[in-house]
GROMACS .gro file of C-alpha atoms in nm:
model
  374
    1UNK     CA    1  -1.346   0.429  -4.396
    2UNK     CA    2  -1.347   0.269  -4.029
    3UNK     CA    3  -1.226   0.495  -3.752
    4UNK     CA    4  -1.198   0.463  -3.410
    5UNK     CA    5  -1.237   0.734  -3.198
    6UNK     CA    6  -1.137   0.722  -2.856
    7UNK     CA    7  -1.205   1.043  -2.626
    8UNK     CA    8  -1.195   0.939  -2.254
    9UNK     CA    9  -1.314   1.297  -2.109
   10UNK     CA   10  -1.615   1.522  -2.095
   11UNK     CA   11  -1.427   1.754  -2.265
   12UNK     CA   12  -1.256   1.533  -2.512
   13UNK     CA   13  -1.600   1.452  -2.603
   14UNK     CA   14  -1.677   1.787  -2.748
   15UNK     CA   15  -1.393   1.772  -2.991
   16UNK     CA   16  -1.474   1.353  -3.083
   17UNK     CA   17  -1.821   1.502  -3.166
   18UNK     CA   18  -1.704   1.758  -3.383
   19UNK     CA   19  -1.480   1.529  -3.561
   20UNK     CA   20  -1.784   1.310  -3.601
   21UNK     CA   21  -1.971   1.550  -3.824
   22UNK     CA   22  -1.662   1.584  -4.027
   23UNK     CA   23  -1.631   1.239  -4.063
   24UNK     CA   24  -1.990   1.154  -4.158
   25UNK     CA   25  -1.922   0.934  -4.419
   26UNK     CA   26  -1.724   0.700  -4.247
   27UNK     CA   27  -1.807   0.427  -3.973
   28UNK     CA   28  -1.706   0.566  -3.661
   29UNK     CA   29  -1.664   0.374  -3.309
   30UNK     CA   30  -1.528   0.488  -2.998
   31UNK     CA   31  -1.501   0.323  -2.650
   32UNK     CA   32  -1.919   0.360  -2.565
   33UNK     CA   33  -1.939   0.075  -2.839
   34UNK     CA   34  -1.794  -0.148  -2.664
   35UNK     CA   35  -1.982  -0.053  -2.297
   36UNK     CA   36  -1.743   0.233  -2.114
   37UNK     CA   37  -1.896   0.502  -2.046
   38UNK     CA   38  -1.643   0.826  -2.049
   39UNK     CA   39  -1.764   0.938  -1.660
   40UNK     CA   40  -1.589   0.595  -1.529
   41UNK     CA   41  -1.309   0.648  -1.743
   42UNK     CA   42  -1.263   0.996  -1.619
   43UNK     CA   43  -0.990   0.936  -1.330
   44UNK     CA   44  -0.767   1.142  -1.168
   45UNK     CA   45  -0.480   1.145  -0.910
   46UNK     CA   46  -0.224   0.810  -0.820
   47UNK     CA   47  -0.484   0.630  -0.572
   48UNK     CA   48  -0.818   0.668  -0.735
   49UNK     CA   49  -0.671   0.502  -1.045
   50UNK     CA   50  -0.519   0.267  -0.896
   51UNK     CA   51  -0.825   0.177  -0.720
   52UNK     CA   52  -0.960   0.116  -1.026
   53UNK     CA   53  -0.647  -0.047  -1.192
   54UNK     CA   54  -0.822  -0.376  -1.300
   55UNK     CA   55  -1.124  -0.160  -1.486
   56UNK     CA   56  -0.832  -0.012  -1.656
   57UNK     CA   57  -0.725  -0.318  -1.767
   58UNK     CA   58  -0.980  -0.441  -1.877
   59UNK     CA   59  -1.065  -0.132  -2.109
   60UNK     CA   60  -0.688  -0.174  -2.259
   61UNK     CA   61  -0.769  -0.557  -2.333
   62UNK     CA   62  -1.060  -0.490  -2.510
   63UNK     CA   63  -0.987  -0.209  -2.677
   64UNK     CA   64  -0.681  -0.400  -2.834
   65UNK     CA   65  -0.939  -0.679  -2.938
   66UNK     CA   66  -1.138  -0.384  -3.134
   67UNK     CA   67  -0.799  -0.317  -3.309
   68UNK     CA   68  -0.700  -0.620  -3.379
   69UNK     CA   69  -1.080  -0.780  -3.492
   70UNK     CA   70  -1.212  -0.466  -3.595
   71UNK     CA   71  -0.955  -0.341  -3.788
   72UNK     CA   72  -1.011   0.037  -3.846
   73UNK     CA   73  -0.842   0.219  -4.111
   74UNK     CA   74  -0.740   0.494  -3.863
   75UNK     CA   75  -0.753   0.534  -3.491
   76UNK     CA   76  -0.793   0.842  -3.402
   77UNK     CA   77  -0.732   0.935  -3.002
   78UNK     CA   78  -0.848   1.260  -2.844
   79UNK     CA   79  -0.670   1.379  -2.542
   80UNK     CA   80  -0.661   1.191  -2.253
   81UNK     CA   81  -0.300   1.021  -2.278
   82UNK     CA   82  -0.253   0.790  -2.011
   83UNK     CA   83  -0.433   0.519  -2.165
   84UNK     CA   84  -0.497   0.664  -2.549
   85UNK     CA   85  -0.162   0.668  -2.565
   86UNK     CA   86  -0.095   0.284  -2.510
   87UNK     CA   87  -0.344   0.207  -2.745
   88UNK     CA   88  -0.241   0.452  -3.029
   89UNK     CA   89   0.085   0.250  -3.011
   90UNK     CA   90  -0.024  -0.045  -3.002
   91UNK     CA   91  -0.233   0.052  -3.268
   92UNK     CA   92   0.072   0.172  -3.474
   93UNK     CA   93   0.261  -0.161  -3.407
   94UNK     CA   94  -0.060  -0.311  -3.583
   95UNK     CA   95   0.026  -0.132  -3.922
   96UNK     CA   96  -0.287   0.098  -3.807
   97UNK     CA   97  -0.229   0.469  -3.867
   98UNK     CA   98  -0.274   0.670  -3.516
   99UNK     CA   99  -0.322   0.998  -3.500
  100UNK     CA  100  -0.362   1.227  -3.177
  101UNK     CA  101  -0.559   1.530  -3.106
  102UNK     CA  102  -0.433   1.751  -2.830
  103UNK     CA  103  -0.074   1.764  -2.761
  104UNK     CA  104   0.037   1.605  -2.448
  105UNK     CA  105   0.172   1.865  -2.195
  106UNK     CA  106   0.526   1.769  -2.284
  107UNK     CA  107   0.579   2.167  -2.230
  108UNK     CA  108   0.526   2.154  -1.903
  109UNK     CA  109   0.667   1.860  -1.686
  110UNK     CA  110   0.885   1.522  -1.840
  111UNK     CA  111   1.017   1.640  -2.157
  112UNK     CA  112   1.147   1.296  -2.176
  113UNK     CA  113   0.874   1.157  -2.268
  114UNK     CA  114   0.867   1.328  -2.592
  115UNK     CA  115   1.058   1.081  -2.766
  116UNK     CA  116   0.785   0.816  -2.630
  117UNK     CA  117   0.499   1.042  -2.783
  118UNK     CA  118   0.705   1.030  -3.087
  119UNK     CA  119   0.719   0.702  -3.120
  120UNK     CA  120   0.339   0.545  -3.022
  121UNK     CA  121   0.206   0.826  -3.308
  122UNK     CA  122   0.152   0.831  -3.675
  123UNK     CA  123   0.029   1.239  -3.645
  124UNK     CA  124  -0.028   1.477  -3.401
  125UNK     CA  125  -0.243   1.779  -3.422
  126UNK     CA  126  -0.194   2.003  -3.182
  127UNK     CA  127  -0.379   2.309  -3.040
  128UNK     CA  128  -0.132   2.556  -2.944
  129UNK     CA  129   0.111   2.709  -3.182
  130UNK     CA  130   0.441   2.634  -2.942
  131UNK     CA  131   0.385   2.275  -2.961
  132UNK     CA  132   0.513   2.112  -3.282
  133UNK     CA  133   0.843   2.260  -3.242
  134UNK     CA  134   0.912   2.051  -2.953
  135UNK     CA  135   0.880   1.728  -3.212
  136UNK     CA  136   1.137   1.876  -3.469
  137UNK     CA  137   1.387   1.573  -3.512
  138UNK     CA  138   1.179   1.298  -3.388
  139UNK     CA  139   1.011   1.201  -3.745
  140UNK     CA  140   0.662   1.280  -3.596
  141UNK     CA  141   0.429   1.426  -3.792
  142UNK     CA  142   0.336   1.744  -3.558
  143UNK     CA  143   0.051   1.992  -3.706
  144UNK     CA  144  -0.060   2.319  -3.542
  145UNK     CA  145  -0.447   2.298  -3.649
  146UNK     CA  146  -0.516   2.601  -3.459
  147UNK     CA  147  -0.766   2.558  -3.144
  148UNK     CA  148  -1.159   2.418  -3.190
  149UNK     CA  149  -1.249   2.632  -2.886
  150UNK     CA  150  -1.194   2.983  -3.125
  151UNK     CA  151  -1.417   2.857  -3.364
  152UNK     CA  152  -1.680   2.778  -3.155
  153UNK     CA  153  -1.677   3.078  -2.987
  154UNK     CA  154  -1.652   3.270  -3.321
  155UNK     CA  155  -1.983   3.085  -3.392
  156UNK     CA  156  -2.188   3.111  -3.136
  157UNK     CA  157  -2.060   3.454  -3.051
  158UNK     CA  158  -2.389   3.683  -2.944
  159UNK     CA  159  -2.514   3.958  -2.720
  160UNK     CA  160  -2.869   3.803  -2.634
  161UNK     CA  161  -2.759   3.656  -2.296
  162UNK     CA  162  -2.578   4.001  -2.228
  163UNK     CA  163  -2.887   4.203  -2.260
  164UNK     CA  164  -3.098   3.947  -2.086
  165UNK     CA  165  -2.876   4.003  -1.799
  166UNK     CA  166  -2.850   4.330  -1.796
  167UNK     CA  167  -3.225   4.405  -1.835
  168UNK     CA  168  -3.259   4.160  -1.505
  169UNK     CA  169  -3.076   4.469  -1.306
  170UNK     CA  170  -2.866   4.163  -1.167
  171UNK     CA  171  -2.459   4.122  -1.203
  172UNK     CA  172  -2.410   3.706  -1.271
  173UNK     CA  173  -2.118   3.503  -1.095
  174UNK     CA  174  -2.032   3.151  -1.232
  175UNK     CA  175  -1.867   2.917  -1.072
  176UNK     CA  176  -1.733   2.547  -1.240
  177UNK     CA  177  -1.593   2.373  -0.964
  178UNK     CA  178  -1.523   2.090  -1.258
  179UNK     CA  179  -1.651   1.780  -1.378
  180UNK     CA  180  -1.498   1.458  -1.169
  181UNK     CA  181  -1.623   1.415  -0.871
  182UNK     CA  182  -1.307   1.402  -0.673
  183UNK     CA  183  -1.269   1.810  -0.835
  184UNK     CA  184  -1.614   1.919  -0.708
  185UNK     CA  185  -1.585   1.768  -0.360
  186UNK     CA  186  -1.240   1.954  -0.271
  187UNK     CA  187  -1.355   2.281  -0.522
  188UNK     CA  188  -1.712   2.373  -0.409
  189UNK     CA  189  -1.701   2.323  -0.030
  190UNK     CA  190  -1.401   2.630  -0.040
  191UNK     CA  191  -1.623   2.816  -0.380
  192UNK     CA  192  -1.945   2.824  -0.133
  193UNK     CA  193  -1.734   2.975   0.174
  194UNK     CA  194  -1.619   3.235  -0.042
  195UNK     CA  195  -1.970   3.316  -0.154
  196UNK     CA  196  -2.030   3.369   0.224
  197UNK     CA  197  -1.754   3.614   0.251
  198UNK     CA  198  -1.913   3.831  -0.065
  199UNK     CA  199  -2.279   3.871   0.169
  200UNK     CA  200  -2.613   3.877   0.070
  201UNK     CA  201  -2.626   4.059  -0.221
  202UNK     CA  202  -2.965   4.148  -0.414
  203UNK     CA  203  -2.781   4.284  -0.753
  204UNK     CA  204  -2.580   3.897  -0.740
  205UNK     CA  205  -2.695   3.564  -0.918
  206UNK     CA  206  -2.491   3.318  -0.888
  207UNK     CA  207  -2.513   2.971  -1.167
  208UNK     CA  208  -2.343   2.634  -1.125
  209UNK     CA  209  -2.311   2.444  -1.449
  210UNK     CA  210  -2.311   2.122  -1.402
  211UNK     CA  211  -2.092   1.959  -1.603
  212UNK     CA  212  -2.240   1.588  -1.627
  213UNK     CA  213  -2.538   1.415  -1.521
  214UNK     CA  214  -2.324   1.290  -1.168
  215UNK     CA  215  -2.228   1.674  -1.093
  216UNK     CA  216  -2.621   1.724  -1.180
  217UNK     CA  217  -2.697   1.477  -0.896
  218UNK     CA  218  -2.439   1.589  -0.668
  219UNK     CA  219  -2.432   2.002  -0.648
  220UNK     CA  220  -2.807   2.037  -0.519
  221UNK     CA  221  -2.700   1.856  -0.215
  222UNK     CA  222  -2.396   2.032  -0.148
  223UNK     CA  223  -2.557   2.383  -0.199
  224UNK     CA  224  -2.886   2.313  -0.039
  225UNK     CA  225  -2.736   2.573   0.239
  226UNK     CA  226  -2.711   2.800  -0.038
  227UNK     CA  227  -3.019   2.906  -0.146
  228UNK     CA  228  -2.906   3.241  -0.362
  229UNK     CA  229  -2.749   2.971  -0.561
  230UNK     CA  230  -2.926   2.827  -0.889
  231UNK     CA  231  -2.729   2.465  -1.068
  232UNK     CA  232  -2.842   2.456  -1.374
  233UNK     CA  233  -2.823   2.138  -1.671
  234UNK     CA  234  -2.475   2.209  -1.857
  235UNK     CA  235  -2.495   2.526  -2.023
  236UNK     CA  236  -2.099   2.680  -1.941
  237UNK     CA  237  -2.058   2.868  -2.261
  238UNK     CA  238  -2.361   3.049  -2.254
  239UNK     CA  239  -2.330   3.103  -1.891
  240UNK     CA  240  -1.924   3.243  -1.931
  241UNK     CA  241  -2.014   3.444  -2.213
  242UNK     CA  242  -2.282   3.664  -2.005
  243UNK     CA  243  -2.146   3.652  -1.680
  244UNK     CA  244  -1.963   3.947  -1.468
  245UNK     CA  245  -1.710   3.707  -1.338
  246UNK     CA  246  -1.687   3.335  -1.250
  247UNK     CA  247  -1.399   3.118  -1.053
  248UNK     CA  248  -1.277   2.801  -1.252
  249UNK     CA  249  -1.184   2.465  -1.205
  250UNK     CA  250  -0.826   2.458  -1.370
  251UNK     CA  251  -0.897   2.295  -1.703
  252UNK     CA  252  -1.084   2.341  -2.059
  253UNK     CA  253  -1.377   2.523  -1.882
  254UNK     CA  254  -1.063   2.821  -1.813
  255UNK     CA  255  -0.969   2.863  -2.184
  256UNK     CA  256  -1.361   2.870  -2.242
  257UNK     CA  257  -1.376   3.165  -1.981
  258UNK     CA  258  -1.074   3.359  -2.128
  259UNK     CA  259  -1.243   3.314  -2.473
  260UNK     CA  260  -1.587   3.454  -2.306
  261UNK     CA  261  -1.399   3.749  -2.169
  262UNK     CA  262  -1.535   3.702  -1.849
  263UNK     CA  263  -1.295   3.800  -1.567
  264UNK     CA  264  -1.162   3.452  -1.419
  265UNK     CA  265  -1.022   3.332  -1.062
  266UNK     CA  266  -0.869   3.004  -1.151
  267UNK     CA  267  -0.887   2.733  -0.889
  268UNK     CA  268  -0.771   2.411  -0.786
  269UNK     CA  269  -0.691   2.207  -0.512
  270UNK     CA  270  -0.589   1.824  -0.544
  271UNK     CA  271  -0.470   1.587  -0.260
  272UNK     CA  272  -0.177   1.655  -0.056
  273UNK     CA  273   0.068   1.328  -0.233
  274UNK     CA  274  -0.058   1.472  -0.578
  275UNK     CA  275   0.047   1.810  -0.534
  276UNK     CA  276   0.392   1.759  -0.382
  277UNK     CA  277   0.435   1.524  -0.708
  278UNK     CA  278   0.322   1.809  -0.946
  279UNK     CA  279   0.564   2.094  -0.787
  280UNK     CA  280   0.880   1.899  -0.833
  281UNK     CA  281   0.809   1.797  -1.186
  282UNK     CA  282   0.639   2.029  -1.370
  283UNK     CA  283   0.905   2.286  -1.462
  284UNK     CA  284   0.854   2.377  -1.802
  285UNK     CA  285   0.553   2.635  -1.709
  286UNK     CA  286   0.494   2.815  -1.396
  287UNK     CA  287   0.137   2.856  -1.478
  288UNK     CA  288  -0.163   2.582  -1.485
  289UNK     CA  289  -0.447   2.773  -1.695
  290UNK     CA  290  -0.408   2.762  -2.063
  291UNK     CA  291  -0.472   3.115  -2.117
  292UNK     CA  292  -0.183   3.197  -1.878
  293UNK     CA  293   0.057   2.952  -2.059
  294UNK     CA  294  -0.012   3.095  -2.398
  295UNK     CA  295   0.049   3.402  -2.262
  296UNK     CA  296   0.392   3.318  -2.102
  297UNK     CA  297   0.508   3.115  -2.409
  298UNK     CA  298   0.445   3.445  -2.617
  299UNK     CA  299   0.722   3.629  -2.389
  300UNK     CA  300   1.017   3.388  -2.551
  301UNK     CA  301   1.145   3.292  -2.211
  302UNK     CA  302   1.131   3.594  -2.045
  303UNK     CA  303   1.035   3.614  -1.670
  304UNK     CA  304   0.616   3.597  -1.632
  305UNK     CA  305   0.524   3.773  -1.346
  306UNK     CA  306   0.236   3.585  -1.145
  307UNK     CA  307   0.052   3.954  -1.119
  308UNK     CA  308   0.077   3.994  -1.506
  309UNK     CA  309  -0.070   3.700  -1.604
  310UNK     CA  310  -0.429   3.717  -1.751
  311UNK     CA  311  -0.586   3.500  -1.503
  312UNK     CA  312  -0.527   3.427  -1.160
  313UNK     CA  313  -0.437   3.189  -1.029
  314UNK     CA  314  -0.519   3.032  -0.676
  315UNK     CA  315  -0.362   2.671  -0.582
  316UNK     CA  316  -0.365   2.465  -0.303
  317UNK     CA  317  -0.304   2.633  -0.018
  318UNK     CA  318  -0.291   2.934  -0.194
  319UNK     CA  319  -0.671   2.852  -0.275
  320UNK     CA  320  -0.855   2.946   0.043
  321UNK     CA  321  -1.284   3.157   0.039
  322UNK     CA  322  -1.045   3.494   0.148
  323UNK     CA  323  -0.870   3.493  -0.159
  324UNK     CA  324  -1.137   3.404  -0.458
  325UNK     CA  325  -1.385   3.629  -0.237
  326UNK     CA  326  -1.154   3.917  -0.292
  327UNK     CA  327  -1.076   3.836  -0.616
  328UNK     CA  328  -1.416   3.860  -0.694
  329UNK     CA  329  -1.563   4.166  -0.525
  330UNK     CA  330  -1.274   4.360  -0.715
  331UNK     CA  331  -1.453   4.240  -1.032
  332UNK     CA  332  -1.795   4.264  -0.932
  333UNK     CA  333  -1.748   4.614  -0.795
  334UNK     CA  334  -1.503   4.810  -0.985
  335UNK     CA  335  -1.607   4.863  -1.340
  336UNK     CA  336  -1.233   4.944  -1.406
  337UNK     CA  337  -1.055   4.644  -1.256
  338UNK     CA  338  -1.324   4.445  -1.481
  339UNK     CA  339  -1.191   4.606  -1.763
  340UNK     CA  340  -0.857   4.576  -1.733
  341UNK     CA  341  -0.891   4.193  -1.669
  342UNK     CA  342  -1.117   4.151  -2.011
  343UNK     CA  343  -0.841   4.343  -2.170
  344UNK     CA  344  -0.586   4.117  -2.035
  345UNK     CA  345  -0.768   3.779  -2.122
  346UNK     CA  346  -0.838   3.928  -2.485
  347UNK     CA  347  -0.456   3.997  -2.545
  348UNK     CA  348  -0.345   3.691  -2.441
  349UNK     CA  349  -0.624   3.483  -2.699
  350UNK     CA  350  -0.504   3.701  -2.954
  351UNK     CA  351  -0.226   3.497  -2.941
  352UNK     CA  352  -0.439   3.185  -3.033
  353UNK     CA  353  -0.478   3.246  -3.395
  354UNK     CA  354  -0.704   2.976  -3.563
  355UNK     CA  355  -0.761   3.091  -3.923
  356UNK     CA  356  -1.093   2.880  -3.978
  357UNK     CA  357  -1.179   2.542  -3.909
  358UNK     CA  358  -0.974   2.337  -3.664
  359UNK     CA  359  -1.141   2.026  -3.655
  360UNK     CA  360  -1.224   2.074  -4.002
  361UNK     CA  361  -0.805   2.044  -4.030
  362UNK     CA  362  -0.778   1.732  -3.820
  363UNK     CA  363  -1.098   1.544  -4.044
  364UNK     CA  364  -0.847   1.590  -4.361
  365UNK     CA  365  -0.509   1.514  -4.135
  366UNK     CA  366  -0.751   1.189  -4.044
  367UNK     CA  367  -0.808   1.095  -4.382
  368UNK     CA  368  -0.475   1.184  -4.518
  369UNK     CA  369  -0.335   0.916  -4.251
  370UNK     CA  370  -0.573   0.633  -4.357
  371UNK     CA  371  -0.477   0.683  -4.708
  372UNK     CA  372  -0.155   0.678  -4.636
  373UNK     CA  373  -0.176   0.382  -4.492
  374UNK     CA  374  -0.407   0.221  -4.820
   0.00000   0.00000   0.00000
């Protein structure tokens, strides 16, 4: 069986290699066959894309070749919309089976588009149980496979780093300012200030993952000032998992930290045109981290208070060193607000119920689609 697999982001690239070791029988390509490389296709915001608008293009054209020349049995597209999207369809309008991982968030801004989703799609398996109900009527074939994230956690679940840490007499802070570069440049500048509001602390470590090999190249520079503060080679799991606490770039990396139990600030800041876009159309949540909106999905509409919420949040302007340095003291000081914010962060992924093997589900959703198509 020929598949294409398309995953545009660093962390769509964690689930396209799981599926990959499902799907070891079959010939598998994806767009670093055909020379793009997932850190230029990782974009974000209205002008750095359209700064690179002809790149775009150029992906889209070729990628439509690969359908058309190629002809895979399936294509398979994982996250990353915008442009999977186009090609899933176009895919589809080839007599090509395409099938989606990770539901567009449909739930929260442009539930118009859902009919659009529909229609470019052959299958979509999505991650959160809330989502296929939104496709009921269109004819699209909408799965809740449960979420990859709780089975890898399940799996590599262990107390080793724990006792490392604690035997070091030191309390650990993480910080993921994120993976583009645009995120780190607005993220770390404000994560670093806040770091000078905590002190110099002797019982504090504090660990930058760095997300790619550009972050790699990028963070020593920017926390040369900085020198209680160690970037280290990838490594966010393991880091989450033994930390004390840890601020977060809004994104995958913050359902990772509720699934570490590790006490989470969630931050963000984007440019000024972007975020007075995102306020007046995303209205379907009023929360941006994923452990938040599972949580305020599971209250069936009821009002979510912002101080309830597992994991908070700090946007924008909202997002300034006072705030995530407070934040984090409470954490790193009071045993008992620590607790109460694992507690939190455990109820709410309680709510994420995965029963098994996720991607193992989307490898036989896969096949079922190609055979359907034979």
């Amino acid at each position: 069986m020929k598949v294409l697999l398309l995953a545009g982001e660093e962390s769509g690239l964690v689930y396209a290699e799981g599926l990959k070791a499902r799907l070891s029988d079959c010939e598998i390509r994806g767009y670093g066959d055909y020379g793009f490389k997932t850190a230029d296709l990782a974009v974000m915001g209205f002008w750095p894309v359209i700064k690179k608008l002809f790149y775009f293009l150029r992906v889209a054209r070729t990628m439509k070749r690969a359908i058309a020349e190629w002809r895979p049995d399936v294509v398979v597209t994982v996250d990353y919309p915008g442009l999977n999207l186009k090609l899933a369809a176009f895919a589809k309008s080839r007599g090509v089976p395409a099938v989606h991982l990770v539901c567009p968030q449909v739930w929260a801004w442009h539930r118009g588009r859902i009919p659009k989703v529909a229609a470019a799609l052959t299958k979509l398996l999505c991650f959160f149980p809330f989502e296929p109900e939104l496709f009921v009527g269109t004819g699209l074939d909408a799965k809740f496979i449960g979420h990859p994230m709780v089975d890898v956690f399940a799996q590599e679940r262990t107390d080793a780093d724990g006792a490392a840490a604690a035997a070091s007499g030191k309390k650990t802070l993480a910080l993921l300012p994120g993976s583009r570069m645009g995120e780190i440049a607005r993220n770390m500048p404000r994560l670093l200030a806040a770091l000078a509001l905590l002190g110099k602390r002797d019982d504090l470590e504090v660990v930058v993952p760095a997300a790619n090999a550009r972050a790699e190249a990028l963070l020593p520079a920017m926390t040369a000032n900085a020198p209680f503060v160690r970037v280290q080679r990838g490594g966010a799991r393991d880091l989450l998992r033994r930390a004390d606490c840890a601020a977060v770039a809004s994104g995958t990396a913050t359902l990772e930290a509720a699934l570490a139990r590790c006490p989470t600030v969630l931050v963000y800041a984007v440019s000024p045109l972007l975020a007075w876009f995102a306020r007046r159309v995303i209205k379907g949540v009023h929360f941006v981290g994923l452990a938040n909106v599972i949580w305020e999905k599971s209250r069936g509409g009821q009002d979510a208070p912002a101080a309830e919420a597992p994991m908070p949040e700090l946007l924008q302007e909202a997002f300034t060193p006072e705030a995530v340095a407070g934040r984090l003291r409470a954490w790193l000081d009071d045993p008992a607000a620590r607790a109460d914010a694992v507690k939190r962060l455990d109820d709410a992924m309680a709510l994420l119920s995965s029963d098994g093997d996720a991607l193992g589900r989307a490898a036989d959703e896969i096949r079922s689609a190609a055979e359907g198509r034979a």
